[in-house]
Short mmCIF file of C-alpha atoms in Angstrom, two decimals:
data_model
loop_
_atom_site.label_atom_id
_atom_site.label_comp_id
_atom_site.label_asym_id
_atom_site.label_seq_id
_atom_site.Cartn_x
_atom_site.Cartn_y
_atom_site.Cartn_z
CA UNK T 1 14.02 16.73 13.76
CA UNK T 2 15.96 14.95 11.05
CA UNK T 3 14.33 11.78 9.79
CA UNK T 4 15.38 9.12 7.41
CA UNK T 5 12.65 7.07 5.66
CA UNK T 6 13.82 3.69 4.56
CA UNK T 7 11.66 1.84 2.04
CA UNK T 8 12.11 -1.23 -0.02
CA UNK T 9 11.47 0.47 -3.31
CA UNK T 10 9.67 3.37 -4.88
CA UNK T 11 7.75 1.77 -7.65
CA UNK T 12 4.08 2.70 -8.07
CA UNK T 13 2.15 1.43 -5.04
CA UNK T 14 -0.04 2.44 -2.18
CA UNK T 15 2.68 2.58 0.46
CA UNK T 16 5.06 4.49 -1.87
CA UNK T 17 2.43 7.04 -2.77
CA UNK T 18 1.41 7.37 0.86
CA UNK T 19 5.03 8.16 1.83
CA UNK T 20 5.17 10.86 -0.88
CA UNK T 21 1.98 12.55 0.44
CA UNK T 22 3.26 12.45 4.04
CA UNK T 23 6.67 13.93 3.10
CA UNK T 24 4.89 17.01 1.77
CA UNK T 25 3.33 17.67 5.18
CA UNK T 26 5.63 16.45 7.85
CA UNK T 27 7.16 19.35 9.79
CA UNK T 28 10.55 17.61 9.92
CA UNK T 29 13.68 17.55 7.73
CA UNK T 30 13.22 14.26 5.93
CA UNK T 31 15.33 12.23 3.54
CA UNK T 32 14.43 8.92 1.85
CA UNK T 33 16.57 5.86 1.13
CA UNK T 34 15.33 2.98 -1.08
CA UNK T 35 16.92 -0.45 -0.75
CA UNK T 36 16.33 -1.46 -4.37
CA UNK T 37 15.05 0.31 -7.53
CA UNK T 38 14.16 3.90 -7.03
CA UNK T 39 11.17 3.68 -9.35
CA UNK T 40 8.88 6.44 -10.69
CA UNK T 41 7.68 7.60 -7.26
CA UNK T 42 11.32 8.53 -6.38
CA UNK T 43 11.24 11.13 -9.22
CA UNK T 44 8.11 12.69 -7.74
CA UNK T 45 9.61 12.79 -4.25
CA UNK T 46 12.71 14.44 -5.54
CA UNK T 47 10.66 16.88 -7.52
CA UNK T 48 8.83 17.77 -4.25
CA UNK T 49 12.26 18.73 -2.79
CA UNK T 50 13.07 15.63 -0.65
CA UNK T 51 16.41 13.89 -1.31
CA UNK T 52 16.25 10.23 -2.32
CA UNK T 53 19.25 7.85 -1.94
CA UNK T 54 19.58 4.35 -3.46
CA UNK T 55 21.41 1.54 -1.57
CA UNK T 56 21.59 -0.79 -4.60
CA UNK T 57 20.49 -3.97 -2.71
CA UNK T 58 20.45 -6.93 -5.03
CA UNK T 59 18.12 -9.25 -3.20
CA UNK T 60 16.69 -10.64 0.06
CA UNK T 61 20.03 -12.30 0.95
CA UNK T 62 22.25 -9.42 0.20
CA UNK T 63 23.57 -9.03 3.68
CA UNK T 64 26.28 -6.69 2.58
CA UNK T 65 23.52 -4.09 2.46
CA UNK T 66 23.23 -4.13 6.29
CA UNK T 67 26.61 -2.54 7.14
CA UNK T 68 26.30 -0.10 4.27
CA UNK T 69 22.92 0.97 5.47
CA UNK T 70 24.12 1.31 9.08
CA UNK T 71 27.06 3.47 7.88
CA UNK T 72 24.71 5.75 5.90
CA UNK T 73 22.38 6.12 8.92
CA UNK T 74 25.38 6.84 11.23
CA UNK T 75 26.85 9.40 8.91
CA UNK T 76 23.58 11.10 8.33
CA UNK T 77 23.13 12.10 11.93
CA UNK T 78 19.40 11.28 12.02
CA UNK T 79 17.19 11.69 15.07
CA UNK T 80 14.74 9.02 13.91
CA UNK T 81 14.58 6.22 11.34
CA UNK T 82 11.23 5.36 9.81
CA UNK T 83 10.95 2.10 7.88
CA UNK T 84 8.26 1.06 5.33
CA UNK T 85 7.57 -2.36 3.82
CA UNK T 86 8.75 -5.72 5.00
CA UNK T 87 12.34 -5.95 3.74
CA UNK T 88 13.04 -2.36 4.67
CA UNK T 89 11.64 -2.89 8.16
CA UNK T 90 13.81 -6.00 8.73
CA UNK T 91 17.09 -4.43 7.51
CA UNK T 92 16.28 -0.87 8.57
CA UNK T 93 15.53 -1.66 12.23
CA UNK T 94 18.79 -3.63 12.57
CA UNK T 95 20.85 -1.07 10.80
CA UNK T 96 19.45 1.84 12.81
CA UNK T 97 20.30 0.12 16.09
CA UNK T 98 23.82 -0.70 14.71
CA UNK T 99 24.21 2.98 13.92
CA UNK T 100 23.22 3.96 17.45
CA UNK T 101 19.82 5.61 16.51
CA UNK T 102 17.49 5.16 19.45
CA UNK T 103 14.13 6.21 17.84
CA UNK T 104 13.04 3.75 15.24
CA UNK T 105 9.49 3.78 13.90
CA UNK T 106 8.05 1.25 11.35
CA UNK T 107 4.77 1.55 9.51
CA UNK T 108 2.92 -1.68 8.73
CA UNK T 109 1.30 -0.85 5.47
CA UNK T 110 0.19 -4.26 4.14
CA UNK T 111 -0.23 -6.91 6.78
CA UNK T 112 -3.09 -9.31 6.03
CA UNK T 113 -4.38 -12.38 7.88
CA UNK T 114 -2.36 -14.72 5.61
CA UNK T 115 -0.04 -12.51 3.60
CA UNK T 116 2.22 -9.50 3.93
CA UNK T 117 2.58 -7.47 0.83
CA UNK T 118 1.48 -10.55 -1.20
CA UNK T 119 4.04 -12.70 0.48
CA UNK T 120 2.77 -15.83 2.25
CA UNK T 121 3.26 -15.62 6.03
CA UNK T 122 5.51 -18.58 6.60
CA UNK T 123 6.99 -19.40 9.91
CA UNK T 124 10.29 -17.85 8.87
CA UNK T 125 8.66 -14.62 7.71
CA UNK T 126 6.82 -14.28 10.97
CA UNK T 127 9.94 -15.15 13.15
CA UNK T 128 12.07 -12.61 11.35
CA UNK T 129 9.42 -9.93 11.55
CA UNK T 130 8.85 -10.42 15.34
CA UNK T 131 12.55 -10.58 16.04
CA UNK T 132 13.36 -7.23 14.27
CA UNK T 133 10.15 -5.48 15.49
CA UNK T 134 11.51 -5.70 19.09
CA UNK T 135 14.41 -3.55 17.89
CA UNK T 136 12.17 -0.63 17.18
CA UNK T 137 10.56 2.05 19.35
CA UNK T 138 7.10 2.00 17.80
CA UNK T 139 5.10 0.18 15.13
CA UNK T 140 2.38 2.10 13.26
CA UNK T 141 -0.63 0.32 12.02
CA UNK T 142 -2.65 1.91 9.20
CA UNK T 143 -5.93 0.64 10.60
CA UNK T 144 -7.48 -0.91 13.70
CA UNK T 145 -7.62 -4.16 11.78
CA UNK T 146 -3.82 -4.16 11.30
CA UNK T 147 -3.29 -3.20 14.97
CA UNK T 148 -5.40 -6.23 16.04
CA UNK T 149 -3.26 -8.48 13.79
CA UNK T 150 -0.07 -7.10 15.33
CA UNK T 151 -1.33 -7.83 18.77
CA UNK T 152 -2.18 -11.43 17.82
CA UNK T 153 1.50 -11.67 16.67
CA UNK T 154 2.55 -10.72 20.17
CA UNK T 155 3.56 -7.04 19.53
CA UNK T 156 2.97 -5.29 22.81
CA UNK T 157 0.01 -2.91 22.98
CA UNK T 158 2.11 0.07 24.18
CA UNK T 159 4.31 -0.18 21.02
CA UNK T 160 1.35 0.00 18.53
CA UNK T 161 0.07 3.29 17.23
CA UNK T 162 -2.80 3.51 14.73
CA UNK T 163 -2.21 6.17 12.11
CA UNK T 164 -4.67 5.71 9.33
CA UNK T 165 -3.72 6.27 5.75
CA UNK T 166 -4.91 9.50 4.15
CA UNK T 167 -5.73 10.95 0.69
CA UNK T 168 -5.87 14.34 -0.96
CA UNK T 169 -9.63 14.12 -1.67
CA UNK T 170 -9.79 17.08 -4.00
CA UNK T 171 -7.63 15.25 -6.53
CA UNK T 172 -10.24 12.63 -7.04
CA UNK T 173 -13.34 14.80 -7.39
CA UNK T 174 -15.56 13.84 -10.38
CA UNK T 175 -14.56 15.79 -13.56
CA UNK T 176 -17.12 15.54 -16.48
CA UNK T 177 -14.52 16.82 -18.98
CA UNK T 178 -11.94 14.27 -17.91
CA UNK T 179 -14.67 11.55 -18.19
CA UNK T 180 -15.31 12.45 -21.84
CA UNK T 181 -11.57 12.79 -22.70
CA UNK T 182 -10.59 9.49 -21.15
CA UNK T 183 -13.38 7.59 -22.85
CA UNK T 184 -12.65 9.17 -26.17
CA UNK T 185 -8.84 8.38 -25.92
CA UNK T 186 -9.54 4.83 -24.92
CA UNK T 187 -12.17 4.43 -27.71
CA UNK T 188 -15.02 3.74 -25.28
CA UNK T 189 -18.61 4.84 -26.17
CA UNK T 190 -19.61 7.78 -24.09
CA UNK T 191 -22.74 5.96 -23.00
CA UNK T 192 -21.07 2.63 -22.15
CA UNK T 193 -21.36 1.14 -18.69
CA UNK T 194 -17.77 1.01 -17.48
CA UNK T 195 -16.40 -0.77 -14.43
CA UNK T 196 -13.02 0.10 -12.93
CA UNK T 197 -10.41 -1.47 -10.68
CA UNK T 198 -6.89 -0.36 -9.41
CA UNK T 199 -4.23 -2.53 -7.81
CA UNK T 200 -1.21 -4.77 -8.24
CA UNK T 201 -1.95 -7.63 -10.57
CA UNK T 202 -1.08 -10.42 -8.11
CA UNK T 203 -3.08 -13.56 -7.05
CA UNK T 204 -4.00 -12.04 -3.65
CA UNK T 205 -5.91 -9.13 -5.23
CA UNK T 206 -8.26 -11.56 -7.06
CA UNK T 207 -8.79 -9.54 -10.15
CA UNK T 208 -9.59 -12.78 -11.97
CA UNK T 209 -12.98 -12.60 -10.14
CA UNK T 210 -13.61 -9.14 -11.54
CA UNK T 211 -12.51 -10.12 -15.09
CA UNK T 212 -14.74 -13.23 -15.10
CA UNK T 213 -17.73 -11.19 -13.77
CA UNK T 214 -17.33 -8.56 -16.55
CA UNK T 215 -17.10 -11.24 -19.20
CA UNK T 216 -20.62 -12.31 -18.19
CA UNK T 217 -22.02 -8.84 -18.87
CA UNK T 218 -22.39 -8.12 -22.58
CA UNK T 219 -21.54 -4.58 -23.50
CA UNK T 220 -19.89 -3.80 -20.12
CA UNK T 221 -16.26 -2.48 -20.28
CA UNK T 222 -13.54 -2.90 -17.61
CA UNK T 223 -10.69 -0.38 -17.00
CA UNK T 224 -8.05 -2.17 -14.83
CA UNK T 225 -5.07 -0.09 -13.77
CA UNK T 226 -2.03 -1.85 -12.37
CA UNK T 227 0.99 -3.94 -13.18
CA UNK T 228 2.08 -7.35 -11.99
CA UNK T 229 2.73 -10.98 -12.82
CA UNK T 230 -1.01 -11.81 -13.48
CA UNK T 231 -1.39 -9.30 -16.25
CA UNK T 232 -0.84 -11.80 -19.15
CA UNK T 233 -3.11 -14.46 -17.45
CA UNK T 234 -5.86 -11.87 -17.17
CA UNK T 235 -5.49 -10.85 -20.78
CA UNK T 236 -5.64 -14.52 -21.91
CA UNK T 237 -8.72 -15.04 -19.71
CA UNK T 238 -10.48 -12.14 -21.30
CA UNK T 239 -9.63 -13.45 -24.74
CA UNK T 240 -10.76 -16.94 -23.83
CA UNK T 241 -14.17 -15.62 -22.93
CA UNK T 242 -14.43 -13.46 -26.04
CA UNK T 243 -14.15 -10.26 -24.15
CA UNK T 244 -10.67 -9.04 -25.06
CA UNK T 245 -12.16 -5.90 -26.68
CA UNK T 246 -13.91 -4.99 -23.44
CA UNK T 247 -11.20 -5.75 -20.89
CA UNK T 248 -8.72 -2.86 -20.88
CA UNK T 249 -5.46 -3.56 -18.96
CA UNK T 250 -3.97 -0.06 -18.47
CA UNK T 251 -0.69 -0.87 -16.64
CA UNK T 252 0.57 1.11 -13.74
CA UNK T 253 -0.90 4.54 -13.43
CA UNK T 254 1.02 7.30 -11.75
CA UNK T 255 0.73 10.52 -13.77
CA UNK T 256 -0.81 12.02 -16.81
CA UNK T 257 -1.75 10.23 -20.08
CA UNK T 258 0.71 7.63 -21.29
CA UNK T 259 0.78 7.04 -24.98
CA UNK T 260 1.49 3.29 -24.62
CA UNK T 261 -0.37 2.48 -21.47
CA UNK T 262 -2.57 -0.42 -22.53
CA UNK T 263 -0.17 -2.01 -25.08
CA UNK T 264 -2.19 -1.01 -28.12
CA UNK T 265 -0.78 2.52 -28.53
CA UNK T 266 -3.84 4.20 -27.00
CA UNK T 267 -3.62 6.81 -24.19
CA UNK T 268 -4.17 5.65 -20.64
CA UNK T 269 -5.54 7.80 -17.86
CA UNK T 270 -4.08 8.68 -14.49
CA UNK T 271 -6.14 7.46 -11.44
CA UNK T 272 -8.29 10.59 -11.00
CA UNK T 273 -9.10 10.47 -14.76
CA UNK T 274 -9.84 6.77 -14.62
CA UNK T 275 -12.26 7.24 -11.69
CA UNK T 276 -14.05 10.02 -13.53
CA UNK T 277 -14.42 7.77 -16.60
CA UNK T 278 -16.02 4.79 -14.87
CA UNK T 279 -19.46 4.15 -13.35
CA UNK T 280 -18.71 1.65 -10.65
CA UNK T 281 -15.47 0.74 -8.81
CA UNK T 282 -14.66 -2.83 -7.73
CA UNK T 283 -11.99 -3.99 -5.26
CA UNK T 284 -12.22 -7.74 -5.11
CA UNK T 285 -9.27 -8.28 -2.72
CA UNK T 286 -10.43 -10.34 0.29
CA UNK T 287 -7.62 -9.30 2.58
CA UNK T 288 -6.66 -5.55 2.76
CA UNK T 289 -4.83 -3.60 5.50
CA UNK T 290 -6.65 -0.26 4.79
CA UNK T 291 -8.29 0.16 1.36
CA UNK T 292 -6.82 3.30 -0.23
CA UNK T 293 -8.20 2.57 -3.66
CA UNK T 294 -11.75 2.21 -2.28
CA UNK T 295 -11.40 5.55 -0.45
CA UNK T 296 -10.21 7.32 -3.70
CA UNK T 297 -13.18 5.87 -5.49
CA UNK T 298 -15.58 7.19 -2.85
CA UNK T 299 -13.98 10.56 -3.13
CA UNK T 300 -14.96 10.52 -6.83
CA UNK T 301 -18.64 9.88 -5.88
CA UNK T 302 -18.59 6.34 -7.17
CA UNK T 303 -20.61 3.28 -6.10
CA UNK T 304 -18.08 0.77 -4.73
CA UNK T 305 -18.19 -3.00 -4.44
CA UNK T 306 -15.39 -4.38 -2.32
CA UNK T 307 -14.10 -7.62 -0.78
CA UNK T 308 -12.20 -6.03 2.08
CA UNK T 309 -11.76 -2.45 3.28
CA UNK T 310 -10.93 -1.73 6.93
CA UNK T 311 -11.11 1.97 6.26
CA UNK T 312 -14.88 1.42 5.68
CA UNK T 313 -15.66 -1.61 7.75
CA UNK T 314 -14.30 -0.04 10.99
CA UNK T 315 -16.89 2.86 10.76
CA UNK T 316 -20.65 3.01 10.92
CA UNK T 317 -22.44 2.22 7.68
CA UNK T 318 -23.67 5.89 7.29
CA UNK T 319 -20.06 7.00 6.80
CA UNK T 320 -19.87 5.34 3.31
CA UNK T 321 -23.40 4.69 2.07
CA UNK T 322 -22.19 4.06 -1.53
CA UNK T 323 -19.88 1.20 -0.41
CA UNK T 324 -21.09 -2.41 -0.38
CA UNK T 325 -19.33 -5.57 0.60
CA UNK T 326 -19.56 -8.71 -1.50
CA UNK T 327 -18.06 -12.23 -1.05
CA UNK T 328 -15.48 -13.59 -3.40
CA UNK T 329 -18.04 -14.91 -5.85
CA UNK T 330 -18.17 -14.27 -9.63
CA UNK T 331 -21.99 -14.71 -9.81
CA UNK T 332 -22.64 -12.40 -6.84
CA UNK T 333 -20.43 -9.68 -8.38
CA UNK T 334 -21.94 -10.06 -11.80
CA UNK T 335 -25.38 -9.81 -10.29
CA UNK T 336 -24.52 -6.71 -8.33
CA UNK T 337 -22.98 -5.03 -11.38
CA UNK T 338 -26.03 -5.93 -13.54
CA UNK T 339 -28.34 -4.35 -10.94
CA UNK T 340 -26.25 -1.14 -10.80
CA UNK T 341 -26.28 -0.96 -14.58
CA UNK T 342 -30.03 -1.22 -14.62
CA UNK T 343 -30.38 1.46 -12.04
CA UNK T 344 -28.08 3.80 -13.83
CA UNK T 345 -25.89 4.50 -10.68
CA UNK T 346 -24.89 8.17 -11.44
CA UNK T 347 -22.69 10.06 -9.04
CA UNK T 348 -23.03 10.13 -5.28
CA UNK T 349 -22.17 12.90 -2.81
CA UNK T 350 -18.72 12.55 -1.36
CA UNK T 351 -19.37 10.56 1.84
CA UNK T 352 -18.14 11.48 5.42
CA UNK T 353 -15.53 8.71 5.40
CA UNK T 354 -13.49 10.67 2.84
CA UNK T 355 -13.17 13.73 5.10
CA UNK T 356 -12.19 11.51 8.00
CA UNK T 357 -9.13 10.20 6.19
CA UNK T 358 -7.50 13.47 5.16
CA UNK T 359 -3.73 13.20 4.62
CA UNK T 360 -3.02 16.30 6.70
CA UNK T 361 -4.55 14.60 9.74
CA UNK T 362 -2.42 11.53 9.06
CA UNK T 363 0.81 13.61 8.98
CA UNK T 364 -0.09 15.37 12.25
CA UNK T 365 -0.77 12.00 13.96
CA UNK T 366 2.51 10.51 12.67
CA UNK T 367 4.49 13.51 13.92
CA UNK T 368 3.04 12.91 17.38
CA UNK T 369 4.44 9.31 17.17
CA UNK T 370 7.78 10.72 16.16
CA UNK T 371 7.92 13.07 19.07
CA UNK T 372 6.97 10.34 21.49
CA UNK T 373 9.66 7.99 19.98
CA UNK T 374 12.47 10.60 20.16
CA UNK T 375 11.52 11.48 23.78
CA UNK T 376 11.42 7.86 24.84
CA UNK T 377 14.77 6.97 23.27
CA UNK T 378 15.67 3.30 23.48
CA UNK T 379 12.53 1.49 24.67
CA UNK T 380 12.73 -0.13 28.11
CA UNK T 381 11.98 -3.84 27.91
CA UNK T 382 12.09 -5.98 30.97
CA UNK T 383 14.92 -8.41 30.79
CA UNK T 384 16.35 -6.97 27.57
CA UNK T 385 19.98 -5.67 27.45
CA UNK T 386 18.64 -2.72 25.56
CA UNK T 387 16.83 -1.51 28.79
CA UNK T 388 20.25 -1.04 30.48
CA UNK T 389 21.61 2.55 30.02
CA UNK T 390 24.92 2.60 28.12
CA UNK T 391 27.96 3.63 30.14
CA UNK T 392 29.31 7.24 30.10
CA UNK T 393 26.36 8.41 28.08
CA UNK T 394 27.43 6.71 24.85
CA UNK T 395 24.73 5.46 22.47
CA UNK T 396 24.01 1.74 22.83
CA UNK T 397 25.28 -0.24 19.83
CA UNK T 398 23.55 -3.53 19.02
CA UNK T 399 26.05 -6.32 18.33
CA UNK T 400 25.72 -7.57 14.81
CA UNK T 401 25.50 -11.18 15.99
CA UNK T 402 22.46 -10.47 18.21
CA UNK T 403 20.05 -10.77 15.28
CA UNK T 404 20.22 -13.57 12.82
CA UNK T 405 18.71 -13.17 9.40
CA UNK T 406 17.46 -16.66 8.33
CA UNK T 407 18.12 -17.96 4.87
CA UNK T 408 15.04 -17.23 2.79
CA UNK T 409 15.42 -20.63 1.07
CA UNK T 410 14.42 -22.27 4.33
CA UNK T 411 11.06 -20.56 4.15
CA UNK T 412 10.23 -20.50 0.49
CA UNK T 413 7.68 -18.04 -0.77
CA UNK T 414 5.54 -19.45 -3.57
CA UNK T 415 4.71 -15.94 -4.82
CA UNK T 416 8.02 -14.02 -4.35
CA UNK T 417 7.97 -10.29 -4.73
CA UNK T 418 11.53 -9.27 -5.55
CA UNK T 419 10.97 -5.63 -4.74
CA UNK T 420 9.22 -6.16 -1.43
#
């Protein structure tokens, strides 16, 4: 089976890293096409042996990308097209149908109740999503929570497949040597109480709550890994509360030590090293689709405080005894951190939830979806022209005019993400 993965970009992020992990395990010939900037994850995917192509799309309204993408799909002779992230799903589904590919799968990585990949769910965003979703064969939800949201949007039950995200748990195991090394390189006392967080620095992740809570705890340090538009605001907030020397903004983390990671010329850790170096992990986001960062922290034996994590919430409590939900409240978070500091949390055994979400199991489940999609061909939908077999066995081509891409200016996004 020859598969083309179409993704918006390959900058550092959960969906991008998840794609790389799956590509290593899918028993299919896969290639990757990124609409916009290839980014650092592209280098890793290519190093793993999977080709990566770059479409050079310039923005949401670059409609010239559609025929170019359709041509690339047609020339590639793919059996299936798999799209990831909002813009890639919109353009990729249309282009695949124009190219005559009958099996089109999309993974919904980041659908929240009010946002999708940090983008506010305006009427225009919802309308375009639903219109193009009908052009696919199957939509993959990364959790039962996302599947329920898709059903509420009107996506038919039979088109939804739940394939949870997965991790390589062994990569995140606690390493005492890495703990000492990271703390030394960052200039942290070896006996300091250190809190950690990982994610895009955007308003929806609510890292302002975490920064404010740590500023209320004298002597406590925060290691925050991630890049985004709120970085400067968080830095100013830390300075305003007199905690600039305890709030360490490490930038995006996707590899080994980076000599300029935190803007002060000191070395910054990769994610496994950061998790070994900290004592408690906090994910303050109130609206997540899965919760990969929480799962990685649990794999490191950490106590975790989180605002939203379907990967944990959808299972019995005994599957993740070290994880605790908190509301979006600075005082509540500060109190919980203060109590954990008093207890001296130490390291916990890796909980059962980590074994449940193994990336190999995710790849096997996704391959099953591929096989069903290819076998089904064009989905039969009552009353839809696509349900009528094409004459003389030719592949059905979707007329370009049958899907209208609305002008994004009619549904303005107050927090635009140019690479999503």
